[in-house]
Amino acid sequence: MTDPNIALRLRNIHKHFGPVQSLRGVDLDVRVGEIHALVGENGAGKSTLAAIAYGELAADEGTVEAIGAVGLVHQHFELIGRLRVWENIILGREPRKGLRLDTQTARRSVAERASEYGLDLDVDAYVDTLPVGVQQRVELLRELERRPSVLLLDEPTAALAPDEIASFFRIVVALSTHGTAVLVVTHKLQEVLDYASRVTVLRHGSMIATKETAETSIGEIATMMIGGEIPALASRKAHDVLPCLHVTDLTAQVDDSTVSHLAMDVGSGEIVGIAGVEGNGQTAIADAILGLCDFDGSVTFAVKDPRIAAIPQDRLREAVVPGWSVCENMLLSRQHAAANAPRGWLNRTTMRQAAETVVRDFDVRPTNIDLPLRSLSGGNQQKIVVGRSLLDSPHFLLAYNPTRGIDVGAAALVQSRLIQARNDGIAILLISFDLDEILAVADRVLVLFRGEIRGTFTRATLDRARIGRLMAGGT
Amino acid sequence: MTLALLIGVVWLTFVKATPMIYAALGGTLSERSGVINIGLEGMMTAGAFSAAVATYYTGQPLFGLLIGIIGGAIVGWLLGFLATRFKVDQIVAGTGLNILCLGGAAYGLMLLFNQPGASPQVHSMGENYRYLVWLAPVAAVGMQWFLSATPWGLRIRACGENPKAVAAAGLNPLALRVMAVTMSGAFAGFAGAFLSVGELNLYSDGMTAGRGFIALAAIIFGRWNPLGAFAACLLFGLLQALQIQLQGHISWLPTDVFEALPYVAALIALVGAAGRKAAPVADGVPY
């Protein structure tokens, strides 16, 4: 490499998957000792670029040069839950004593490296007993074992509570001051300004710009990311809230997700947001209210025979049939409604009308309702799921991560439609791992930690910092 | 008299358990690497048949044993290859191999000896087959040690839990799986050879009699641990031994009821061990 200050140099990177062009001629330099942020919407090509820099994927065109080893901390950790911390870290580089694995040496060296980097870790713990933030330190340590001169972090804070985010970045900053070049892939713009020195923006696989973070703003970065202004949310109508959903003493368990003795109310015409880090009981609440699991306690509605709708957490597994057409998907979960099957078989006309209404109201593209759903982008698929859930004017709507993994424009539209539904008097329970979404949309916020409500806030009393602390189990 | 009977039952228990133990140890290895080995039965058949054939032509049962191991290993490698390179559904591939081995052996009998049903008699190991019986507990301890205390054991266990993590550590999970399933086939082949040139002195169609499947049940009952599988095989072996001992004494029950006993026990054991909490997370999931 010609310039000794550059640790990682990508030039003219092109990559396509089938007919989809993922990256078009991206150039990127990461300097020695800097934290460089790579931002872009979902599908902009960030993770693909990181995988190419790491050598996990081969570029169709272009060059990758790095001084020394490259480490990558994955968005979804690649750890083995039922092995111990030290076993995860030495896998593939096991110290040996004859035929045997030299357990003592392995444990000692892992513990030494952990303290060398200031990572607080119990090396004998089984990984799946550790909190997510600690698991991430394990993954980080595994990559550091290779003594990388370039460290790639793919959405490293996606699953972390605010407190854990701060302590994670303390470690990253320490690494960079010791000369490691760090590339952080993220879509959290506040973190970019707080910790990175430069930021590169990708949009639809093209590089838009590289800027010094000192000379830019969240607004400017966001505008470059989405290629326009973020649309404003619908305004919130003041009105009376009547009782709708009443939950008392709810105790339920779904896989690892548990809640105990939980009580809450959701009124018609309000959005109640449940703020919490993933894995604190959200799925148990959702499944209990929707009647998808057994539970103790009571879940009652103020109206008799309430119409209940849901935006499930996992779109592809729970909400749609990807191979069916848009129109057919629009009927899922509504197939028994009298209008759709008045004589026991499906009424094609009302089906198509409903589909066309959603496509129009939610600006779904392309507009052809006979296309298979899988040919639409994630954002457009999600618009269909949200639109469908509001079609039969439900009394109650459960929205579980309604904007996860979709682009900013589509997310803003979905959030606006939720607020409009609330204005129309629908009771909405919003469960989201995205605190910003909760703060933007909810009328009341309940903070969930380990299956218990740790705090309640109204829009007047919102306190972001305090909510963040409560989410991490603090006070 | 009673003591002699007791010793007889214990010995018979070990003899009957031995082929299942070897097959279950192999199966445990395969499943810990993340490949469900439904093909154990077929690999046992391949081992039993090739051992009998090799012994027939050389008159050396030990050589036959070696060929039996290789025969099982080849079928094991085939399953590994199908399950990794082509990501064929492991259950379907294993079932296919079972049918292939059974049919292949039957065809081989016609081709080589021109007689259906069974091979001619061959030189068996005679009394020396006892050593193979005593070797079984040693092999179980050895497998436990291999999986828990060696680098390769760690890698294989990692493969069955999360092959992506293995790849992230710079290892090749597919190669590890093929290796584990091939070894698994070698063990099953050994188990089959024990039947044809150890305990008996010929190959006959269907002589494995579902032992590969009972071994699979033993793996689950033993919670995917070699020593656990060993203990489960002893239990199934005991039932077979009792069945043989009791058959003459209780004449009003049809013998078929006794013969069904081990299989019924395997079924009950599986119901009791329900829940796959102990199973490797990525068991049966192609990478």
mmCIF file with all atom_site columns, N, CA, C and O in Angstrom, chain A residues 147-166:
data_model
loop_
_atom_site.group_PDB
_atom_site.id
_atom_site.type_symbol
_atom_site.label_atom_id
_atom_site.label_alt_id
_atom_site.label_comp_id
_atom_site.label_asym_id
_atom_site.label_entity_id
_atom_site.label_seq_id
_atom_site.pdbx_PDB_ins_code
_atom_site.Cartn_x
_atom_site.Cartn_y
_atom_site.Cartn_z
_atom_site.occupancy
_atom_site.B_iso_or_equiv
_atom_site.pdbx_formal_charge
_atom_site.auth_seq_id
_atom_site.auth_comp_id
_atom_site.auth_asym_id
_atom_site.auth_atom_id
_atom_site.pdbx_PDB_model_num
ATOM 1  N N  . ARG A 1 147 ? -5.255  -10.538 16.472 1.00 0.00 ? 147 ARG A N  1
ATOM 2  C CA . ARG A 1 147 ? -4.483  -9.294  16.418 1.00 0.00 ? 147 ARG A CA 1
ATOM 3  C C  . ARG A 1 147 ? -4.761  -8.544  15.119 1.00 0.00 ? 147 ARG A C  1
ATOM 4  O O  . ARG A 1 147 ? -3.842  -8.274  14.342 1.00 0.00 ? 147 ARG A O  1
ATOM 5  N N  . PRO A 1 148 ? -6.028  -8.204  14.885 1.00 0.00 ? 148 PRO A N  1
ATOM 6  C CA . PRO A 1 148 ? -6.339  -7.539  13.620 1.00 0.00 ? 148 PRO A CA 1
ATOM 7  C C  . PRO A 1 148 ? -5.838  -6.097  13.617 1.00 0.00 ? 148 PRO A C  1
ATOM 8  O O  . PRO A 1 148 ? -5.853  -5.438  14.654 1.00 0.00 ? 148 PRO A O  1
ATOM 9  N N  . SER A 1 149 ? -5.370  -5.633  12.458 1.00 0.00 ? 149 SER A N  1
ATOM 10 C CA . SER A 1 149 ? -5.065  -4.209  12.362 1.00 0.00 ? 149 SER A CA 1
ATOM 11 C C  . SER A 1 149 ? -6.291  -3.460  11.844 1.00 0.00 ? 149 SER A C  1
ATOM 12 O O  . SER A 1 149 ? -6.364  -2.250  11.941 1.00 0.00 ? 149 SER A O  1
ATOM 13 N N  . VAL A 1 150 ? -7.239  -4.207  11.272 1.00 0.00 ? 150 VAL A N  1
ATOM 14 C CA . VAL A 1 150 ? -8.510  -3.602  10.868 1.00 0.00 ? 150 VAL A CA 1
ATOM 15 C C  . VAL A 1 150 ? -9.632  -4.394  11.534 1.00 0.00 ? 150 VAL A C  1
ATOM 16 O O  . VAL A 1 150 ? -9.661  -5.618  11.454 1.00 0.00 ? 150 VAL A O  1
ATOM 17 N N  . LEU A 1 151 ? -10.530 -3.701  12.201 1.00 0.00 ? 151 LEU A N  1
ATOM 18 C CA . LEU A 1 151 ? -11.636 -4.364  12.886 1.00 0.00 ? 151 LEU A CA 1
ATOM 19 C C  . LEU A 1 151 ? -12.947 -3.863  12.295 1.00 0.00 ? 151 LEU A C  1
ATOM 20 O O  . LEU A 1 151 ? -13.214 -2.662  12.277 1.00 0.00 ? 151 LEU A O  1
ATOM 21 N N  . LEU A 1 152 ? -13.762 -4.806  11.787 1.00 0.00 ? 152 LEU A N  1
ATOM 22 C CA . LEU A 1 152 ? -15.058 -4.437  11.215 1.00 0.00 ? 152 LEU A CA 1
ATOM 23 C C  . LEU A 1 152 ? -16.144 -4.793  12.220 1.00 0.00 ? 152 LEU A C  1
ATOM 24 O O  . LEU A 1 152 ? -16.157 -5.897  12.764 1.00 0.00 ? 152 LEU A O  1
ATOM 25 N N  . LEU A 1 153 ? -17.050 -3.867  12.476 1.00 0.00 ? 153 LEU A N  1
ATOM 26 C CA . LEU A 1 153 ? -18.147 -4.104  13.414 1.00 0.00 ? 153 LEU A CA 1
ATOM 27 C C  . LEU A 1 153 ? -19.451 -3.929  12.651 1.00 0.00 ? 153 LEU A C  1
ATOM 28 O O  . LEU A 1 153 ? -19.764 -2.835  12.195 1.00 0.00 ? 153 LEU A O  1
ATOM 29 N N  . ASP A 1 154 ? -20.203 -5.030  12.488 1.00 0.00 ? 154 ASP A N  1
ATOM 30 C CA . ASP A 1 154 ? -21.448 -4.970  11.707 1.00 0.00 ? 154 ASP A CA 1
ATOM 31 C C  . ASP A 1 154 ? -22.629 -4.768  12.644 1.00 0.00 ? 154 ASP A C  1
ATOM 32 O O  . ASP A 1 154 ? -22.994 -5.689  13.367 1.00 0.00 ? 154 ASP A O  1
ATOM 33 N N  . GLU A 1 155 ? -23.209 -3.602  12.630 1.00 0.00 ? 155 GLU A N  1
ATOM 34 C CA . GLU A 1 155 ? -24.342 -3.254  13.499 1.00 0.00 ? 155 GLU A CA 1
ATOM 35 C C  . GLU A 1 155 ? -24.090 -3.733  14.936 1.00 0.00 ? 155 GLU A C  1
ATOM 36 O O  . GLU A 1 155 ? -24.888 -4.493  15.494 1.00 0.00 ? 155 GLU A O  1
ATOM 37 N N  . PRO A 1 156 ? -23.002 -3.288  15.541 1.00 0.00 ? 156 PRO A N  1
ATOM 38 C CA . PRO A 1 156 ? -22.607 -3.908  16.821 1.00 0.00 ? 156 PRO A CA 1
ATOM 39 C C  . PRO A 1 156 ? -23.567 -3.596  17.971 1.00 0.00 ? 156 PRO A C  1
ATOM 40 O O  . PRO A 1 156 ? -23.585 -4.321  18.961 1.00 0.00 ? 156 PRO A O  1
ATOM 41 N N  . THR A 1 157 ? -24.346 -2.542  17.860 1.00 0.00 ? 157 THR A N  1
ATOM 42 C CA . THR A 1 157 ? -25.161 -2.156  19.011 1.00 0.00 ? 157 THR A CA 1
ATOM 43 C C  . THR A 1 157 ? -26.629 -2.503  18.822 1.00 0.00 ? 157 THR A C  1
ATOM 44 O O  . THR A 1 157 ? -27.467 -2.131  19.633 1.00 0.00 ? 157 THR A O  1
ATOM 45 N N  . ALA A 1 158 ? -26.943 -3.252  17.751 1.00 0.00 ? 158 ALA A N  1
ATOM 46 C CA . ALA A 1 158 ? -28.352 -3.518  17.431 1.00 0.00 ? 158 ALA A CA 1
ATOM 47 C C  . ALA A 1 158 ? -29.096 -4.171  18.594 1.00 0.00 ? 158 ALA A C  1
ATOM 48 O O  . ALA A 1 158 ? -30.253 -3.890  18.835 1.00 0.00 ? 158 ALA A O  1
ATOM 49 N N  . ALA A 1 159 ? -28.411 -5.057  19.339 1.00 0.00 ? 159 ALA A N  1
ATOM 50 C CA . ALA A 1 159 ? -29.116 -5.803  20.386 1.00 0.00 ? 159 ALA A CA 1
ATOM 51 C C  . ALA A 1 159 ? -28.752 -5.320  21.785 1.00 0.00 ? 159 ALA A C  1
ATOM 52 O O  . ALA A 1 159 ? -29.058 -5.981  22.765 1.00 0.00 ? 159 ALA A O  1
ATOM 53 N N  . LEU A 1 160 ? -28.096 -4.168  21.881 1.00 0.00 ? 160 LEU A N  1
ATOM 54 C CA . LEU A 1 160 ? -27.601 -3.730  23.193 1.00 0.00 ? 160 LEU A CA 1
ATOM 55 C C  . LEU A 1 160 ? -28.495 -2.668  23.820 1.00 0.00 ? 160 LEU A C  1
ATOM 56 O O  . LEU A 1 160 ? -29.116 -1.867  23.133 1.00 0.00 ? 160 LEU A O  1
ATOM 57 N N  . ALA A 1 161 ? -28.522 -2.675  25.171 1.00 0.00 ? 161 ALA A N  1
ATOM 58 C CA . ALA A 1 161 ? -29.194 -1.599  25.899 1.00 0.00 ? 161 ALA A CA 1
ATOM 59 C C  . ALA A 1 161 ? -28.283 -0.369  25.877 1.00 0.00 ? 161 ALA A C  1
ATOM 60 O O  . ALA A 1 161 ? -27.083 -0.485  25.688 1.00 0.00 ? 161 ALA A O  1
ATOM 61 N N  . PRO A 1 162 ? -28.864 0.820   26.080 1.00 0.00 ? 162 PRO A N  1
ATOM 62 C CA . PRO A 1 162 ? -28.071 2.057   25.998 1.00 0.00 ? 162 PRO A CA 1
ATOM 63 C C  . PRO A 1 162 ? -26.791 2.027   26.856 1.00 0.00 ? 162 PRO A C  1
ATOM 64 O O  . PRO A 1 162 ? -25.730 2.464   26.395 1.00 0.00 ? 162 PRO A O  1
ATOM 65 N N  . ASP A 1 163 ? -26.878 1.496   28.070 1.00 0.00 ? 163 ASP A N  1
ATOM 66 C CA . ASP A 1 163 ? -25.687 1.427   28.921 1.00 0.00 ? 163 ASP A CA 1
ATOM 67 C C  . ASP A 1 163 ? -24.598 0.560   28.325 1.00 0.00 ? 163 ASP A C  1
ATOM 68 O O  . ASP A 1 163 ? -23.411 0.878   28.369 1.00 0.00 ? 163 ASP A O  1
ATOM 69 N N  . GLU A 1 164 ? -25.044 -0.593  27.786 1.00 0.00 ? 164 GLU A N  1
ATOM 70 C CA . GLU A 1 164 ? -24.086 -1.522  27.192 1.00 0.00 ? 164 GLU A CA 1
ATOM 71 C C  . GLU A 1 164 ? -23.435 -0.903  25.962 1.00 0.00 ? 164 GLU A C  1
ATOM 72 O O  . GLU A 1 164 ? -22.273 -1.159  25.668 1.00 0.00 ? 164 GLU A O  1
ATOM 73 N N  . ILE A 1 165 ? -24.199 -0.073  25.245 1.00 0.00 ? 165 ILE A N  1
ATOM 74 C CA . ILE A 1 165 ? -23.654 0.585   24.063 1.00 0.00 ? 165 ILE A CA 1
ATOM 75 C C  . ILE A 1 165 ? -22.481 1.471   24.464 1.00 0.00 ? 165 ILE A C  1
ATOM 76 O O  . ILE A 1 165 ? -21.414 1.443   23.859 1.00 0.00 ? 165 ILE A O  1
ATOM 77 N N  . ALA A 1 166 ? -22.663 2.243   25.530 1.00 0.00 ? 166 ALA A N  1
ATOM 78 C CA . ALA A 1 166 ? -21.599 3.149   25.965 1.00 0.00 ? 166 ALA A CA 1
ATOM 79 C C  . ALA A 1 166 ? -20.353 2.368   26.367 1.00 0.00 ? 166 ALA A C  1
ATOM 80 O O  . ALA A 1 166 ? -19.237 2.725   25.968 1.00 0.00 ? 166 ALA A O  1
#
